[in-house]
PDB file of C-alpha atoms in Angstrom:
ATOM      1  CA  MET A 263      -0.023  -0.109   0.139  1.00  0.00           C
ATOM      2  CA  THR A 264       1.390   3.352  -1.056  1.00  0.00           C
ATOM      3  CA  ALA A 265       2.129   5.764   2.182  1.00  0.00           C
ATOM      4  CA  ARG A 266      -0.137   8.764   2.323  1.00  0.00           C
ATOM      5  CA  SER A 267       1.559  12.310   1.822  1.00  0.00           C
ATOM      6  CA  ALA A 268       1.474  14.646   4.666  1.00  0.00           C
ATOM      7  CA  PRO A 269      -0.925  16.906   2.864  1.00  0.00           C
ATOM      8  CA  ASP A 270      -3.265  14.005   2.178  1.00  0.00           C
ATOM      9  CA  ARG A 271      -3.513  13.135   5.842  1.00  0.00           C
ATOM     10  CA  LEU A 272      -4.145  16.799   6.888  1.00  0.00           C
ATOM     11  CA  LEU A 273      -6.787  17.159   4.444  1.00  0.00           C
ATOM     12  CA  SER A 274      -8.423  13.802   5.726  1.00  0.00           C
ATOM     13  CA  VAL A 275      -8.721  15.260   9.121  1.00  0.00           C
ATOM     14  CA  LEU A 276     -10.741  18.012   7.668  1.00  0.00           C
ATOM     15  CA  ALA A 277     -12.650  15.866   5.384  1.00  0.00           C
ATOM     16  CA  ALA A 278     -13.826  13.822   8.623  1.00  0.00           C
ATOM     17  CA  PHE A 279     -16.171  16.669   9.286  1.00  0.00           C
ATOM     18  CA  ASP A 280     -19.432  17.077   7.094  1.00  0.00           C
ATOM     19  CA  HIS A 281     -23.077  18.097   7.786  1.00  0.00           C
ATOM     20  CA  ALA A 282     -23.890  14.607   9.503  1.00  0.00           C
ATOM     21  CA  HIS A 283     -20.714  15.132  11.681  1.00  0.00           C
ATOM     22  CA  PRO A 284     -20.113  18.968  12.459  1.00  0.00           C
ATOM     23  CA  ALA A 285     -18.630  17.872  15.959  1.00  0.00           C
ATOM     24  CA  LEU A 286     -16.261  15.147  16.555  1.00  0.00           C
ATOM     25  CA  SER A 287     -14.000  13.737  19.204  1.00  0.00           C
ATOM     26  CA  LEU A 288     -10.287  13.113  18.656  1.00  0.00           C
ATOM     27  CA  THR A 289     -11.042   9.445  18.383  1.00  0.00           C
ATOM     28  CA  ASP A 290     -14.028   9.911  16.005  1.00  0.00           C
ATOM     29  CA  ILE A 291     -11.664  12.045  13.702  1.00  0.00           C
ATOM     30  CA  SER A 292      -8.779   9.259  13.862  1.00  0.00           C
ATOM     31  CA  ARG A 293     -11.429   6.693  12.949  1.00  0.00           C
ATOM     32  CA  ARG A 294     -13.094   8.716   9.960  1.00  0.00           C
ATOM     33  CA  ALA A 295      -9.902  10.000   8.651  1.00  0.00           C
ATOM     34  CA  GLY A 296      -8.245   6.672   8.740  1.00  0.00           C
ATOM     35  CA  LEU A 297      -5.329   7.594  10.737  1.00  0.00           C
ATOM     36  CA  THR A 298      -3.666   6.376  13.814  1.00  0.00           C
ATOM     37  CA  LEU A 299      -4.514   8.121  17.015  1.00  0.00           C
ATOM     38  CA  THR A 300      -1.137   9.687  17.500  1.00  0.00           C
ATOM     39  CA  THR A 301      -1.002  10.989  14.076  1.00  0.00           C
ATOM     40  CA  ALA A 302      -4.517  12.463  14.250  1.00  0.00           C
ATOM     41  CA  HIS A 303      -3.603  14.060  17.480  1.00  0.00           C
ATOM     42  CA  ARG A 304      -0.716  15.579  16.001  1.00  0.00           C
ATOM     43  CA  LEU A 305      -2.579  17.079  12.914  1.00  0.00           C
ATOM     44  CA  VAL A 306      -5.449  18.215  14.935  1.00  0.00           C
ATOM     45  CA  SER A 307      -3.351  20.132  17.235  1.00  0.00           C
ATOM     46  CA  ALA A 308      -1.659  21.848  14.374  1.00  0.00           C
ATOM     47  CA  LEU A 309      -4.989  22.686  12.729  1.00  0.00           C
ATOM     48  CA  THR A 310      -6.408  23.893  15.863  1.00  0.00           C
ATOM     49  CA  GLU A 311      -3.482  26.161  16.728  1.00  0.00           C
ATOM     50  CA  TRP A 312      -3.851  27.716  13.183  1.00  0.00           C
ATOM     51  CA  GLY A 313      -7.540  28.067  13.681  1.00  0.00           C
ATOM     52  CA  ALA A 314      -8.913  25.539  11.044  1.00  0.00           C
ATOM     53  CA  LEU A 315     -10.484  23.567  14.105  1.00  0.00           C
ATOM     54  CA  GLU A 316     -11.828  24.596  17.369  1.00  0.00           C
ATOM     55  CA  ARG A 317     -11.996  22.686  20.715  1.00  0.00           C
ATOM     56  CA  ASP A 318     -14.854  23.203  22.935  1.00  0.00           C
ATOM     57  CA  ALA A 319     -14.785  22.718  26.807  1.00  0.00           C
ATOM     58  CA  SER A 320     -15.896  19.113  26.359  1.00  0.00           C
ATOM     59  CA  GLY A 321     -12.958  18.324  24.207  1.00  0.00           C
ATOM     60  CA  THR A 322     -15.079  18.096  21.005  1.00  0.00           C
ATOM     61  CA  TYR A 323     -13.762  19.642  17.889  1.00  0.00           C
ATOM     62  CA  HIS A 324     -15.562  21.741  15.487  1.00  0.00           C
ATOM     63  CA  VAL A 325     -14.521  23.547  12.136  1.00  0.00           C
ATOM     64  CA  GLY A 326     -12.918  26.684  13.117  1.00  0.00           C
ATOM     65  CA  LEU A 327     -13.645  30.266  11.786  1.00  0.00           C
ATOM     66  CA  ARG A 328     -10.294  30.614  10.168  1.00  0.00           C
ATOM     67  CA  LEU A 329     -11.558  28.194   7.408  1.00  0.00           C
ATOM     68  CA  TRP A 330     -14.527  30.474   6.978  1.00  0.00           C
ATOM     69  CA  GLU A 331     -12.322  33.559   6.542  1.00  0.00           C
ATOM     70  CA  VAL A 332     -10.346  31.764   3.769  1.00  0.00           C
ATOM     71  CA  ALA A 333     -13.716  30.415   2.207  1.00  0.00           C
ATOM     72  CA  ALA A 334     -14.730  34.029   1.994  1.00  0.00           C
ATOM     73  CA  LEU A 335     -11.966  34.624  -0.553  1.00  0.00           C
ATOM     74  CA  ALA A 336     -13.535  31.969  -3.013  1.00  0.00           C
ATOM     75  CA  PRO A 337     -14.945  33.591  -6.099  1.00  0.00           C
ATOM     76  CA  ARG A 338     -17.671  30.970  -6.150  1.00  0.00           C
ATOM     77  CA  GLY A 339     -18.340  31.274  -2.432  1.00  0.00           C
ATOM     78  CA  LEU A 340     -19.251  34.262  -0.404  1.00  0.00           C
ATOM     79  CA  ALA A 341     -18.129  36.651  -3.108  1.00  0.00           C
ATOM     80  CA  LEU A 342     -20.838  35.226  -5.407  1.00  0.00           C
ATOM     81  CA  ARG A 343     -23.073  35.098  -2.549  1.00  0.00           C
ATOM     82  CA  GLN A 344     -22.458  38.820  -1.881  1.00  0.00           C
ATOM     83  CA  ALA A 345     -23.234  39.834  -5.633  1.00  0.00           C
ATOM     84  CA  ALA A 346     -26.298  37.536  -5.824  1.00  0.00           C
ATOM     85  CA  LEU A 347     -28.014  38.353  -2.438  1.00  0.00           C
ATOM     86  CA  PRO A 348     -29.895  41.391  -3.382  1.00  0.00           C
ATOM     87  CA  TYR A 349     -31.417  39.701  -6.420  1.00  0.00           C
ATOM     88  CA  LEU A 350     -32.323  36.487  -4.217  1.00  0.00           C
ATOM     89  CA  GLU A 351     -33.965  38.649  -1.802  1.00  0.00           C
ATOM     90  CA  ASP A 352     -35.811  40.177  -4.638  1.00  0.00           C
ATOM     91  CA  LEU A 353     -36.989  36.859  -5.748  1.00  0.00           C
ATOM     92  CA  TYR A 354     -37.895  35.749  -2.279  1.00  0.00           C
ATOM     93  CA  GLU A 355     -40.201  39.113  -1.953  1.00  0.00           C
ATOM     94  CA  ALA A 356     -41.705  38.306  -5.331  1.00  0.00           C
ATOM     95  CA  THR A 357     -42.562  34.482  -4.494  1.00  0.00           C
ATOM     96  CA  HIS A 358     -42.126  34.140  -0.476  1.00  0.00           C
ATOM     97  CA  GLU A 359     -41.036  30.668  -1.381  1.00  0.00           C
ATOM     98  CA  ASN A 360     -37.568  29.095  -1.083  1.00  0.00           C
ATOM     99  CA  VAL A 361     -34.734  30.593  -3.041  1.00  0.00           C
ATOM    100  CA  GLN A 362     -31.588  29.017  -3.625  1.00  0.00           C
ATOM    101  CA  LEU A 363     -28.112  29.676  -5.296  1.00  0.00           C
ATOM    102  CA  ALA A 364     -25.542  26.836  -6.411  1.00  0.00           C
ATOM    103  CA  VAL A 365     -22.633  26.093  -8.277  1.00  0.00           C
ATOM    104  CA  ARG A 366     -21.476  22.848  -9.946  1.00  0.00           C
ATOM    105  CA  ASP A 367     -18.574  20.808  -8.452  1.00  0.00           C
ATOM    106  CA  GLY A 368     -17.729  18.005 -10.572  1.00  0.00           C
ATOM    107  CA  SER A 369     -20.978  15.845 -10.775  1.00  0.00           C
ATOM    108  CA  GLU A 370     -22.714  17.637  -8.100  1.00  0.00           C
ATOM    109  CA  VAL A 371     -24.298  20.893  -7.226  1.00  0.00           C
ATOM    110  CA  VAL A 372     -23.266  22.654  -4.023  1.00  0.00           C
ATOM    111  CA  TYR A 373     -25.707  25.211  -2.528  1.00  0.00           C
ATOM    112  CA  THR A 374     -24.106  28.660  -1.604  1.00  0.00           C
ATOM    113  CA  GLU A 375     -27.183  30.521  -0.402  1.00  0.00           C
ATOM    114  CA  TRP A 376     -30.588  29.362   0.677  1.00  0.00           C
ATOM    115  CA  LEU A 377     -33.665  31.546   1.552  1.00  0.00           C
ATOM    116  CA  SER A 378     -36.304  29.807   3.345  1.00  0.00           C
ATOM    117  CA  GLY A 379     -39.854  30.441   2.193  1.00  0.00           C
ATOM    118  CA  HIS A 380     -43.217  30.306   3.915  1.00  0.00           C
ATOM    119  CA  SER A 381     -44.727  26.988   2.549  1.00  0.00           C
ATOM    120  CA  ALA A 382     -44.190  23.721   4.234  1.00  0.00           C
ATOM    121  CA  VAL A 383     -42.802  21.962   1.153  1.00  0.00           C
ATOM    122  CA  GLY A 384     -40.525  19.388   1.837  1.00  0.00           C
ATOM    123  CA  VAL A 385     -37.023  20.947   1.371  1.00  0.00           C
ATOM    124  CA  ARG A 386     -33.816  18.748   1.928  1.00  0.00           C
ATOM    125  CA  ILE A 387     -31.645  21.435   1.109  1.00  0.00           C
ATOM    126  CA  ARG A 388     -28.972  23.585   3.274  1.00  0.00           C
ATOM    127  CA  VAL A 389     -26.009  25.895   2.331  1.00  0.00           C
ATOM    128  CA  GLY A 390     -23.038  23.493   1.606  1.00  0.00           C
ATOM    129  CA  ALA A 391     -25.276  20.494   0.821  1.00  0.00           C
ATOM    130  CA  ARG A 392     -24.406  18.456  -2.196  1.00  0.00           C
ATOM    131  CA  TRP A 393     -26.724  16.722  -4.634  1.00  0.00           C
ATOM    132  CA  PRO A 394     -26.489  14.830  -7.916  1.00  0.00           C
ATOM    133  CA  LEU A 395     -26.819  17.385 -10.782  1.00  0.00           C
ATOM    134  CA  HIS A 396     -29.650  15.539 -12.426  1.00  0.00           C
ATOM    135  CA  VAL A 397     -32.152  15.614  -9.558  1.00  0.00           C
ATOM    136  CA  THR A 398     -32.527  19.474  -8.660  1.00  0.00           C
ATOM    137  CA  GLY A 399     -33.468  22.491 -10.999  1.00  0.00           C
ATOM    138  CA  VAL A 400     -30.088  24.199 -10.294  1.00  0.00           C
ATOM    139  CA  GLY A 401     -28.355  20.964 -11.074  1.00  0.00           C
ATOM    140  CA  LEU A 402     -30.128  20.657 -14.463  1.00  0.00           C
ATOM    141  CA  ALA A 403     -29.320  24.138 -15.432  1.00  0.00           C
ATOM    142  CA  LEU A 404     -25.774  23.871 -14.560  1.00  0.00           C
ATOM    143  CA  LEU A 405     -25.432  20.419 -16.306  1.00  0.00           C
ATOM    144  CA  ALA A 406     -27.219  21.662 -19.475  1.00  0.00           C
ATOM    145  CA  HIS A 407     -24.506  24.539 -19.952  1.00  0.00           C
ATOM    146  CA  SER A 408     -21.695  22.375 -18.936  1.00  0.00           C
ATOM    147  CA  PRO A 409     -19.133  21.118 -21.609  1.00  0.00           C
ATOM    148  CA  PRO A 410     -20.526  18.568 -24.063  1.00  0.00           C
ATOM    149  CA  GLU A 411     -18.160  15.925 -22.877  1.00  0.00           C
ATOM    150  CA  VAL A 412     -19.154  16.574 -19.292  1.00  0.00           C
ATOM    151  CA  GLN A 413     -22.716  16.124 -20.052  1.00  0.00           C
ATOM    152  CA  GLU A 414     -21.951  12.954 -22.005  1.00  0.00           C
ATOM    153  CA  ALA A 415     -19.828  11.495 -19.224  1.00  0.00           C
ATOM    154  CA  TYR A 416     -22.802  12.376 -16.858  1.00  0.00           C
ATOM    155  CA  CYS A 417     -25.427  10.649 -18.826  1.00  0.00           C
ATOM    156  CA  GLU A 418     -23.345   7.494 -19.341  1.00  0.00           C
ATOM    157  CA  ALA A 419     -22.858   7.235 -15.673  1.00  0.00           C
ATOM    158  CA  PRO A 420     -25.559   5.544 -13.368  1.00  0.00           C
ATOM    159  CA  LEU A 421     -28.494   8.086 -12.416  1.00  0.00           C
ATOM    160  CA  ALA A 422     -29.357   7.809  -8.810  1.00  0.00           C
ATOM    161  CA  ALA A 423     -33.086   8.155  -7.785  1.00  0.00           C
ATOM    162  CA  CYS A 424     -34.353   9.977  -4.862  1.00  0.00           C
ATOM    163  CA  THR A 425     -38.097   9.563  -5.743  1.00  0.00           C
ATOM    164  CA  ASP A 426     -40.262   7.625  -8.556  1.00  0.00           C
ATOM    165  CA  HIS A 427     -40.111  10.794 -10.500  1.00  0.00           C
ATOM    166  CA  THR A 428     -36.179  11.141 -10.579  1.00  0.00           C
ATOM    167  CA  LEU A 429     -34.749  11.252 -14.088  1.00  0.00           C
ATOM    168  CA  THR A 430     -32.926   7.872 -14.532  1.00  0.00           C
ATOM    169  CA  ASP A 431     -33.208   7.474 -18.144  1.00  0.00           C
ATOM    170  CA  PRO A 432     -30.010   9.040 -20.032  1.00  0.00           C
ATOM    171  CA  VAL A 433     -32.003   9.451 -23.354  1.00  0.00           C
ATOM    172  CA  ARG A 434     -34.745  11.382 -21.386  1.00  0.00           C
ATOM    173  CA  LEU A 435     -32.071  13.372 -19.573  1.00  0.00           C
ATOM    174  CA  ARG A 436     -30.166  14.395 -22.685  1.00  0.00           C
ATOM    175  CA  ARG A 437     -33.781  15.507 -24.161  1.00  0.00           C
ATOM    176  CA  VAL A 438     -34.265  17.416 -20.853  1.00  0.00           C
ATOM    177  CA  LEU A 439     -30.902  19.267 -21.071  1.00  0.00           C
ATOM    178  CA  ALA A 440     -31.530  20.179 -24.625  1.00  0.00           C
ATOM    179  CA  GLU A 441     -34.899  21.870 -23.631  1.00  0.00           C
ATOM    180  CA  VAL A 442     -33.219  23.681 -20.703  1.00  0.00           C
ATOM    181  CA  ARG A 443     -30.687  25.353 -23.317  1.00  0.00           C
ATOM    182  CA  ARG A 444     -33.359  25.956 -25.671  1.00  0.00           C
ATOM    183  CA  THR A 445     -36.074  27.803 -23.215  1.00  0.00           C
ATOM    184  CA  GLY A 446     -33.278  29.155 -20.797  1.00  0.00           C
ATOM    185  CA  VAL A 447     -34.957  27.442 -17.661  1.00  0.00           C
ATOM    186  CA  ALA A 448     -35.013  24.172 -15.988  1.00  0.00           C
ATOM    187  CA  VAL A 449     -37.909  22.689 -14.182  1.00  0.00           C
ATOM    188  CA  SER A 450     -37.222  19.770 -11.797  1.00  0.00           C
ATOM    189  CA  SER A 451     -40.706  18.227 -10.565  1.00  0.00           C
ATOM    190  CA  ARG A 452     -40.810  15.824  -7.458  1.00  0.00           C
ATOM    191  CA  GLN A 453     -37.275  14.812  -8.113  1.00  0.00           C
ATOM    192  CA  VAL A 454     -35.876  15.330  -4.701  1.00  0.00           C
ATOM    193  CA  THR A 455     -39.238  14.949  -2.796  1.00  0.00           C
ATOM    194  CA  ASP A 456     -42.592  14.061  -3.803  1.00  0.00           C
ATOM    195  CA  ASP A 457     -44.193  17.314  -2.755  1.00  0.00           C
ATOM    196  CA  ALA A 458     -41.608  19.928  -4.520  1.00  0.00           C
ATOM    197  CA  LEU A 459     -41.043  21.443  -7.836  1.00  0.00           C
ATOM    198  CA  SER A 460     -38.253  23.839  -8.769  1.00  0.00           C
ATOM    199  CA  VAL A 461     -37.646  26.265 -11.530  1.00  0.00           C
ATOM    200  CA  ALA A 462     -34.047  27.535 -12.203  1.00  0.00           C
ATOM    201  CA  ALA A 463     -31.923  29.502 -14.545  1.00  0.00           C
ATOM    202  CA  ALA A 464     -28.283  29.807 -15.256  1.00  0.00           C
ATOM    203  CA  VAL A 465     -26.327  32.658 -13.958  1.00  0.00           C
ATOM    204  CA  HIS A 466     -23.388  34.009 -16.382  1.00  0.00           C
ATOM    205  CA  GLY A 467     -20.074  35.407 -15.409  1.00  0.00           C
ATOM    206  CA  ALA A 468     -18.296  38.324 -16.803  1.00  0.00           C
ATOM    207  CA  ASP A 469     -16.868  36.168 -19.562  1.00  0.00           C
ATOM    208  CA  GLY A 470     -20.276  34.689 -20.489  1.00  0.00           C
ATOM    209  CA  ALA A 471     -19.652  31.335 -18.935  1.00  0.00           C
ATOM    210  CA  VAL A 472     -22.314  29.766 -16.803  1.00  0.00           C
ATOM    211  CA  VAL A 473     -20.857  30.084 -13.077  1.00  0.00           C
ATOM    212  CA  ALA A 474     -23.994  29.479 -10.907  1.00  0.00           C
ATOM    213  CA  ALA A 475     -27.735  28.963 -11.017  1.00  0.00           C
ATOM    214  CA  VAL A 476     -30.654  30.131  -9.224  1.00  0.00           C
ATOM    215  CA  SER A 477     -33.916  28.629  -8.400  1.00  0.00           C
ATOM    216  CA  VAL A 478     -37.063  28.933  -6.497  1.00  0.00           C
ATOM    217  CA  VAL A 479     -38.581  25.804  -4.892  1.00  0.00           C
ATOM    218  CA  VAL A 480     -42.245  25.632  -4.282  1.00  0.00           C
ATOM    219  CA  PRO A 481     -45.043  22.934  -3.536  1.00  0.00           C
ATOM    220  CA  TYR A 482     -45.741  20.754  -6.564  1.00  0.00           C
ATOM    221  CA  ALA A 483     -49.622  21.007  -5.716  1.00  0.00           C
ATOM    222  CA  ASP A 484     -49.703  24.898  -6.134  1.00  0.00           C
ATOM    223  CA  ALA A 485     -47.036  25.201  -8.713  1.00  0.00           C
ATOM    224  CA  ARG A 486     -47.550  27.887 -11.267  1.00  0.00           C
ATOM    225  CA  VAL A 487     -44.683  27.481 -13.643  1.00  0.00           C
ATOM    226  CA  PRO A 488     -45.558  30.114 -16.238  1.00  0.00           C
ATOM    227  CA  VAL A 489     -45.674  32.668 -13.266  1.00  0.00           C
ATOM    228  CA  LEU A 490     -42.465  31.549 -11.750  1.00  0.00           C
ATOM    229  CA  VAL A 491     -40.389  31.384 -14.975  1.00  0.00           C
ATOM    230  CA  PRO A 492     -40.087  35.125 -15.746  1.00  0.00           C
ATOM    231  CA  ALA A 493     -39.280  35.899 -12.004  1.00  0.00           C
ATOM    232  CA  VAL A 494     -36.438  33.383 -11.938  1.00  0.00           C
ATOM    233  CA  ARG A 495     -34.879  34.603 -15.355  1.00  0.00           C
ATOM    234  CA  LEU A 496     -35.035  38.121 -14.019  1.00  0.00           C
ATOM    235  CA  ALA A 497     -33.138  37.134 -10.949  1.00  0.00           C
ATOM    236  CA  ALA A 498     -30.487  35.172 -12.787  1.00  0.00           C
ATOM    237  CA  ARG A 499     -30.206  38.000 -15.260  1.00  0.00           C
ATOM    238  CA  GLY A 500     -29.548  40.429 -12.452  1.00  0.00           C
ATOM    239  CA  ILE A 501     -27.010  38.463 -10.839  1.00  0.00           C
ATOM    240  CA  SER A 502     -25.176  37.903 -14.163  1.00  0.00           C
ATOM    241  CA  ARG A 503     -25.144  41.669 -14.669  1.00  0.00           C
ATOM    242  CA  ALA A 504     -23.659  42.246 -11.226  1.00  0.00           C
ATOM    243  CA  LEU A 505     -20.951  39.822 -11.889  1.00  0.00           C
ATOM    244  CA  GLY A 506     -19.878  41.825 -15.070  1.00  0.00           C
ATOM    245  CA  TRP A 507     -21.949  39.912 -17.821  1.00  0.00           C
ATOM    246  CA  GLN A 508     -22.883  42.048 -20.741  1.00  0.00           C
ATOM    247  CA  PRO A 509     -25.746  40.033 -22.916  1.00  0.00           C
ATOM    248  CA  GLY A 510     -24.560  39.777 -26.569  1.00  0.00           C
TER     249      GLY A 510
END
């Protein structure tokens, strides 16, 4: 077995934390990172001293504020959020429904902002959460504007199902992606939960490339897609202009 490098071991400590495990003991970190207790203790101590981890009075470790400060420098993180937030708030005021902003990371969508709406729709999204691209509106919008080779590789891979309505047929998925490019909007109906529908549109950066997607999530039973489409398009266009995009 090839020995793990020092950076790999260090990153494995940070990777031990996720939404399901936001607080870990040293033993938990050692186990989840696949490290000996001695190695885990040494790396955790270094990360805690730097501020990447914080230790509470009970000895439990949490992600530290220093990582948040570094993350704020990411152009697809807080910088994107700051440019988008006024338009997300406008979309929320227009719909009073769940509004979200997301970016693509490989074959997944990552949520960078979420405004919670008034409806009781079963939303399983939060900031930092990841979902397969094909099951969400923002994911479909991002996948549809990805390079052709990325789309083809995605469609050839197994398509996981969350509900009976999830797109799992690659032929149908290709048709849906083509329709998203034609209309400029993506509609995901009951793909994540049986009671939710989302309408999404792509966000362009200064160079014209798609850098994010914005959507509104509403109860499926009350969804008025023709009313939601222009509101979502307007929000996406506003964010794009704030990022420096000039429509051709």
